[in-house]
């Protein structure tokens, strides 16, 4: 166990999997541009390739290589760059196995950073994983800690399905304890980050940290919040969420996405559908406001969920603050 | 060395073309009889390209196609009864009835993928070519697409990368002059697809796609180079003619039907028959027998497909995700 930054944990996983399995390829824009790049040095220019700014070709090529038995990891830097190649991400990679009647598998990983709400303005800050969680055949991972960043990436590379792997840019340098050597985090198993009996907070990605900070503050007021980090959106561990809601009777969801494009809306729907009788209060969602992220910092902060907004939402579902306040 | 079009091989191409022709015409009939469920694009008139290209390839050469893929799949060796069963949505179909006309795949014969979104197949073929290069074998990846796909970004991105990395990829454009319902002249000022790739210095050729001899020779030349590891990619533009509409049921108001006499001159099948008989490669009776056998194969394929059941609902749980 060593303390390493989140981004280094992701690289450890890719490096480890490339060492373990010759069929893992790594390519994308701006990688391996110097001879002393550690991936290039370790694995050579056949397996590690810099590409032009051609997202469609990069991802399409990954599909073709995956059909031929390779396991490509595509470095996309910004999640928004995937939008350039939505045909490949949505219509080719995840549908191929099913459309061929199971003749093929398409094991590839799309590594995409998201949510860079640090003055990167309208086109590099989106929290867009919700757009992908409903695509049949596509796995979606959203690590919130350095350990999970490593473990989910290793699992993603070994998975036989295409995986959209979303890492949050504000976590990039965040250090965390990361297990040495092989470390795999299974898909579809939520982590209960904090136990509590009064309210369930399901937080996604970067919002897990915000929710834990809010939970600490609430504990000072005598409210025990249970904080759940789903870790993957597809598969989604609804069982853990429903069990927690059954215990607490109250649910607050926290997602940096705009409300109607959020994953939290889907989770809220699942709980309303499957766990309505457990609820003692309406489900409350804390999401970004319906706006493009502004450049100006106060405006950026106004739009985003934060600790205060989470505390306020918990107080509402507990009846300690008026709904709509 | 490129493979010469021997009398045997010419008869093979003729056999493949007749199979595709009868298949496509039967599909048209079955579509009108509501036995074929969905959206159908036929390649009647374009058989010469599929047959001349695919009969020169091996099973381990990956081939991709687009929405007009029946002919390419059949020419690459996909079993005709399973292709027809697929179009009829049956469990014995190539893809167990889950893919249909626009998504035919037959991994066993290296028919790796037909995609329904124009251009989407092109970068996938790039990935197959890269995989072939990494493996160190002599496989050659081939992708069929129409002239409409050339205006999509996929095409230029793929040509750029394939050129940069010198990959064994042959791009085969079937230029039938229409991108869906729109003439090429309304889409671009560049008349010839082969001109589009000129700045990349891709080795390229434009041929009469309804002339089997020309397609065979041009493709065979590229294939021999690609197989030997001498450069790549290559682009073969085949000027051809789609006899039917964009889809079955297309009223076709955007163009005039070709005159019957003109078509007799252009039809790739009749042209090869006339040439083969004149050269003494086969007799008229041989050619007639080839056609008759193709028709009989389609009859038994239809019987097979009609007898096959529909896919079981349990397939869903087992096939959306790989374990």
JSON list of C-alpha atoms in Angstrom, two decimals, chain B residues 100-195:
[
{"chain": "B", "resi": 100, "resn": "UNK", "atom": "CA", "xyz": [-30.47, -8.23, -40.01]},
{"chain": "B", "resi": 101, "resn": "UNK", "atom": "CA", "xyz": [-29.70, -6.89, -43.44]},
{"chain": "B", "resi": 102, "resn": "UNK", "atom": "CA", "xyz": [-27.52, -3.96, -42.37]},
{"chain": "B", "resi": 103, "resn": "UNK", "atom": "CA", "xyz": [-25.42, -5.79, -39.77]},
{"chain": "B", "resi": 104, "resn": "UNK", "atom": "CA", "xyz": [-24.37, -9.03, -41.41]},
{"chain": "B", "resi": 105, "resn": "UNK", "atom": "CA", "xyz": [-21.28, -10.55, -39.82]},
{"chain": "B", "resi": 106, "resn": "UNK", "atom": "CA", "xyz": [-19.71, -13.95, -40.43]},
{"chain": "B", "resi": 107, "resn": "UNK", "atom": "CA", "xyz": [-16.52, -14.21, -38.41]},
{"chain": "B", "resi": 108, "resn": "UNK", "atom": "CA", "xyz": [-15.76, -17.72, -39.69]},
{"chain": "B", "resi": 109, "resn": "UNK", "atom": "CA", "xyz": [-15.37, -16.40, -43.22]},
{"chain": "B", "resi": 110, "resn": "UNK", "atom": "CA", "xyz": [-13.70, -13.15, -42.25]},
{"chain": "B", "resi": 111, "resn": "UNK", "atom": "CA", "xyz": [-16.73, -11.03, -43.02]},
{"chain": "B", "resi": 112, "resn": "UNK", "atom": "CA", "xyz": [-16.14, -8.87, -39.98]},
{"chain": "B", "resi": 113, "resn": "UNK", "atom": "CA", "xyz": [-18.79, -6.32, -40.17]},
{"chain": "B", "resi": 114, "resn": "UNK", "atom": "CA", "xyz": [-21.45, -4.50, -42.01]},
{"chain": "B", "resi": 115, "resn": "UNK", "atom": "CA", "xyz": [-22.48, -1.27, -40.37]},
{"chain": "B", "resi": 116, "resn": "UNK", "atom": "CA", "xyz": [-25.66, 0.70, -40.96]},
{"chain": "B", "resi": 117, "resn": "UNK", "atom": "CA", "xyz": [-24.22, 4.17, -40.43]},
{"chain": "B", "resi": 118, "resn": "UNK", "atom": "CA", "xyz": [-22.46, 5.37, -43.57]},
{"chain": "B", "resi": 119, "resn": "UNK", "atom": "CA", "xyz": [-18.71, 5.55, -43.01]},
{"chain": "B", "resi": 120, "resn": "UNK", "atom": "CA", "xyz": [-18.72, 3.80, -39.63]},
{"chain": "B", "resi": 121, "resn": "UNK", "atom": "CA", "xyz": [-17.06, 0.69, -41.01]},
{"chain": "B", "resi": 122, "resn": "UNK", "atom": "CA", "xyz": [-14.02, 2.45, -42.45]},
{"chain": "B", "resi": 123, "resn": "UNK", "atom": "CA", "xyz": [-12.03, 3.10, -39.24]},
{"chain": "B", "resi": 124, "resn": "UNK", "atom": "CA", "xyz": [-12.90, -0.39, -38.01]},
{"chain": "B", "resi": 125, "resn": "UNK", "atom": "CA", "xyz": [-11.13, -1.81, -41.05]},
{"chain": "B", "resi": 126, "resn": "UNK", "atom": "CA", "xyz": [-8.18, 0.38, -40.09]},
{"chain": "B", "resi": 127, "resn": "UNK", "atom": "CA", "xyz": [-8.15, -1.41, -36.72]},
{"chain": "B", "resi": 128, "resn": "UNK", "atom": "CA", "xyz": [-8.17, -4.80, -38.43]},
{"chain": "B", "resi": 129, "resn": "UNK", "atom": "CA", "xyz": [-5.29, -3.71, -40.65]},
{"chain": "B", "resi": 130, "resn": "UNK", "atom": "CA", "xyz": [-3.37, -2.53, -37.59]},
{"chain": "B", "resi": 131, "resn": "UNK", "atom": "CA", "xyz": [-4.05, -5.84, -35.85]},
{"chain": "B", "resi": 132, "resn": "UNK", "atom": "CA", "xyz": [-2.80, -7.72, -38.90]},
{"chain": "B", "resi": 133, "resn": "UNK", "atom": "CA", "xyz": [0.39, -5.68, -38.91]},
{"chain": "B", "resi": 134, "resn": "UNK", "atom": "CA", "xyz": [0.96, -6.21, -35.18]},
{"chain": "B", "resi": 135, "resn": "UNK", "atom": "CA", "xyz": [0.48, -9.95, -35.58]},
{"chain": "B", "resi": 136, "resn": "UNK", "atom": "CA", "xyz": [3.02, -10.00, -38.37]},
{"chain": "B", "resi": 137, "resn": "UNK", "atom": "CA", "xyz": [0.90, -12.11, -40.73]},
{"chain": "B", "resi": 138, "resn": "UNK", "atom": "CA", "xyz": [0.11, -11.33, -44.34]},
{"chain": "B", "resi": 139, "resn": "UNK", "atom": "CA", "xyz": [-3.61, -10.70, -43.94]},
{"chain": "B", "resi": 140, "resn": "UNK", "atom": "CA", "xyz": [-5.04, -7.78, -45.86]},
{"chain": "B", "resi": 141, "resn": "UNK", "atom": "CA", "xyz": [-8.05, -5.81, -44.61]},
{"chain": "B", "resi": 142, "resn": "UNK", "atom": "CA", "xyz": [-10.62, -4.67, -47.15]},
{"chain": "B", "resi": 143, "resn": "UNK", "atom": "CA", "xyz": [-13.48, -2.23, -46.69]},
{"chain": "B", "resi": 144, "resn": "UNK", "atom": "CA", "xyz": [-16.33, -1.61, -49.11]},
{"chain": "B", "resi": 145, "resn": "UNK", "atom": "CA", "xyz": [-18.13, 1.71, -49.02]},
{"chain": "B", "resi": 146, "resn": "UNK", "atom": "CA", "xyz": [-20.09, 3.92, -51.35]},
{"chain": "B", "resi": 147, "resn": "UNK", "atom": "CA", "xyz": [-19.13, 7.28, -52.75]},
{"chain": "B", "resi": 148, "resn": "UNK", "atom": "CA", "xyz": [-21.41, 8.88, -50.15]},
{"chain": "B", "resi": 149, "resn": "UNK", "atom": "CA", "xyz": [-19.07, 7.79, -47.35]},
{"chain": "B", "resi": 150, "resn": "UNK", "atom": "CA", "xyz": [-16.13, 9.64, -48.82]},
{"chain": "B", "resi": 151, "resn": "UNK", "atom": "CA", "xyz": [-17.54, 12.98, -47.69]},
{"chain": "B", "resi": 152, "resn": "UNK", "atom": "CA", "xyz": [-17.68, 11.71, -44.08]},
{"chain": "B", "resi": 153, "resn": "UNK", "atom": "CA", "xyz": [-14.79, 12.45, -41.74]},
{"chain": "B", "resi": 154, "resn": "UNK", "atom": "CA", "xyz": [-14.28, 8.73, -41.10]},
{"chain": "B", "resi": 155, "resn": "UNK", "atom": "CA", "xyz": [-12.85, 8.32, -44.57]},
{"chain": "B", "resi": 156, "resn": "UNK", "atom": "CA", "xyz": [-10.25, 11.05, -44.42]},
{"chain": "B", "resi": 157, "resn": "UNK", "atom": "CA", "xyz": [-9.20, 10.21, -40.86]},
{"chain": "B", "resi": 158, "resn": "UNK", "atom": "CA", "xyz": [-8.70, 6.60, -41.88]},
{"chain": "B", "resi": 159, "resn": "UNK", "atom": "CA", "xyz": [-6.81, 7.36, -45.07]},
{"chain": "B", "resi": 160, "resn": "UNK", "atom": "CA", "xyz": [-4.51, 9.68, -43.13]},
{"chain": "B", "resi": 161, "resn": "UNK", "atom": "CA", "xyz": [-3.69, 7.12, -40.44]},
{"chain": "B", "resi": 162, "resn": "UNK", "atom": "CA", "xyz": [-3.42, 4.15, -42.77]},
{"chain": "B", "resi": 163, "resn": "UNK", "atom": "CA", "xyz": [-1.00, 6.16, -44.91]},
{"chain": "B", "resi": 164, "resn": "UNK", "atom": "CA", "xyz": [0.97, 7.43, -41.92]},
{"chain": "B", "resi": 165, "resn": "UNK", "atom": "CA", "xyz": [1.45, 3.90, -40.63]},
{"chain": "B", "resi": 166, "resn": "UNK", "atom": "CA", "xyz": [1.58, 2.16, -44.03]},
{"chain": "B", "resi": 167, "resn": "UNK", "atom": "CA", "xyz": [-1.10, -0.39, -43.14]},
{"chain": "B", "resi": 168, "resn": "UNK", "atom": "CA", "xyz": [-2.28, -3.31, -45.32]},
{"chain": "B", "resi": 169, "resn": "UNK", "atom": "CA", "xyz": [-5.71, -1.90, -46.09]},
{"chain": "B", "resi": 170, "resn": "UNK", "atom": "CA", "xyz": [-7.54, -1.80, -49.43]},
{"chain": "B", "resi": 171, "resn": "UNK", "atom": "CA", "xyz": [-10.33, 0.72, -49.64]},
{"chain": "B", "resi": 172, "resn": "UNK", "atom": "CA", "xyz": [-12.88, -0.32, -52.26]},
{"chain": "B", "resi": 173, "resn": "UNK", "atom": "CA", "xyz": [-15.30, 2.41, -53.21]},
{"chain": "B", "resi": 174, "resn": "UNK", "atom": "CA", "xyz": [-18.38, 1.42, -55.14]},
{"chain": "B", "resi": 175, "resn": "UNK", "atom": "CA", "xyz": [-19.18, 4.69, -56.83]},
{"chain": "B", "resi": 176, "resn": "UNK", "atom": "CA", "xyz": [-22.71, 4.32, -58.13]},
{"chain": "B", "resi": 177, "resn": "UNK", "atom": "CA", "xyz": [-23.13, 8.06, -58.47]},
{"chain": "B", "resi": 178, "resn": "UNK", "atom": "CA", "xyz": [-25.74, 8.37, -55.76]},
{"chain": "B", "resi": 179, "resn": "UNK", "atom": "CA", "xyz": [-25.29, 8.92, -52.04]},
{"chain": "B", "resi": 180, "resn": "UNK", "atom": "CA", "xyz": [-28.61, 7.49, -50.88]},
{"chain": "B", "resi": 181, "resn": "UNK", "atom": "CA", "xyz": [-31.00, 9.75, -52.86]},
{"chain": "B", "resi": 182, "resn": "UNK", "atom": "CA", "xyz": [-28.63, 12.52, -53.82]},
{"chain": "B", "resi": 183, "resn": "UNK", "atom": "CA", "xyz": [-26.35, 12.68, -56.86]},
{"chain": "B", "resi": 184, "resn": "UNK", "atom": "CA", "xyz": [-22.64, 13.01, -56.17]},
{"chain": "B", "resi": 185, "resn": "UNK", "atom": "CA", "xyz": [-22.58, 16.40, -57.89]},
{"chain": "B", "resi": 186, "resn": "UNK", "atom": "CA", "xyz": [-24.76, 17.82, -55.10]},
{"chain": "B", "resi": 187, "resn": "UNK", "atom": "CA", "xyz": [-22.30, 16.64, -52.43]},
{"chain": "B", "resi": 188, "resn": "UNK", "atom": "CA", "xyz": [-18.89, 17.57, -53.73]},
{"chain": "B", "resi": 189, "resn": "UNK", "atom": "CA", "xyz": [-16.93, 19.22, -56.48]},
{"chain": "B", "resi": 190, "resn": "UNK", "atom": "CA", "xyz": [-14.49, 16.30, -56.58]},
{"chain": "B", "resi": 191, "resn": "UNK", "atom": "CA", "xyz": [-15.74, 14.01, -59.31]},
{"chain": "B", "resi": 192, "resn": "UNK", "atom": "CA", "xyz": [-13.48, 11.02, -58.74]},
{"chain": "B", "resi": 193, "resn": "UNK", "atom": "CA", "xyz": [-13.03, 9.46, -55.31]},
{"chain": "B", "resi": 194, "resn": "UNK", "atom": "CA", "xyz": [-9.50, 8.52, -56.31]},
{"chain": "B", "resi": 195, "resn": "UNK", "atom": "CA", "xyz": [-8.74, 12.25, -56.56]}
]
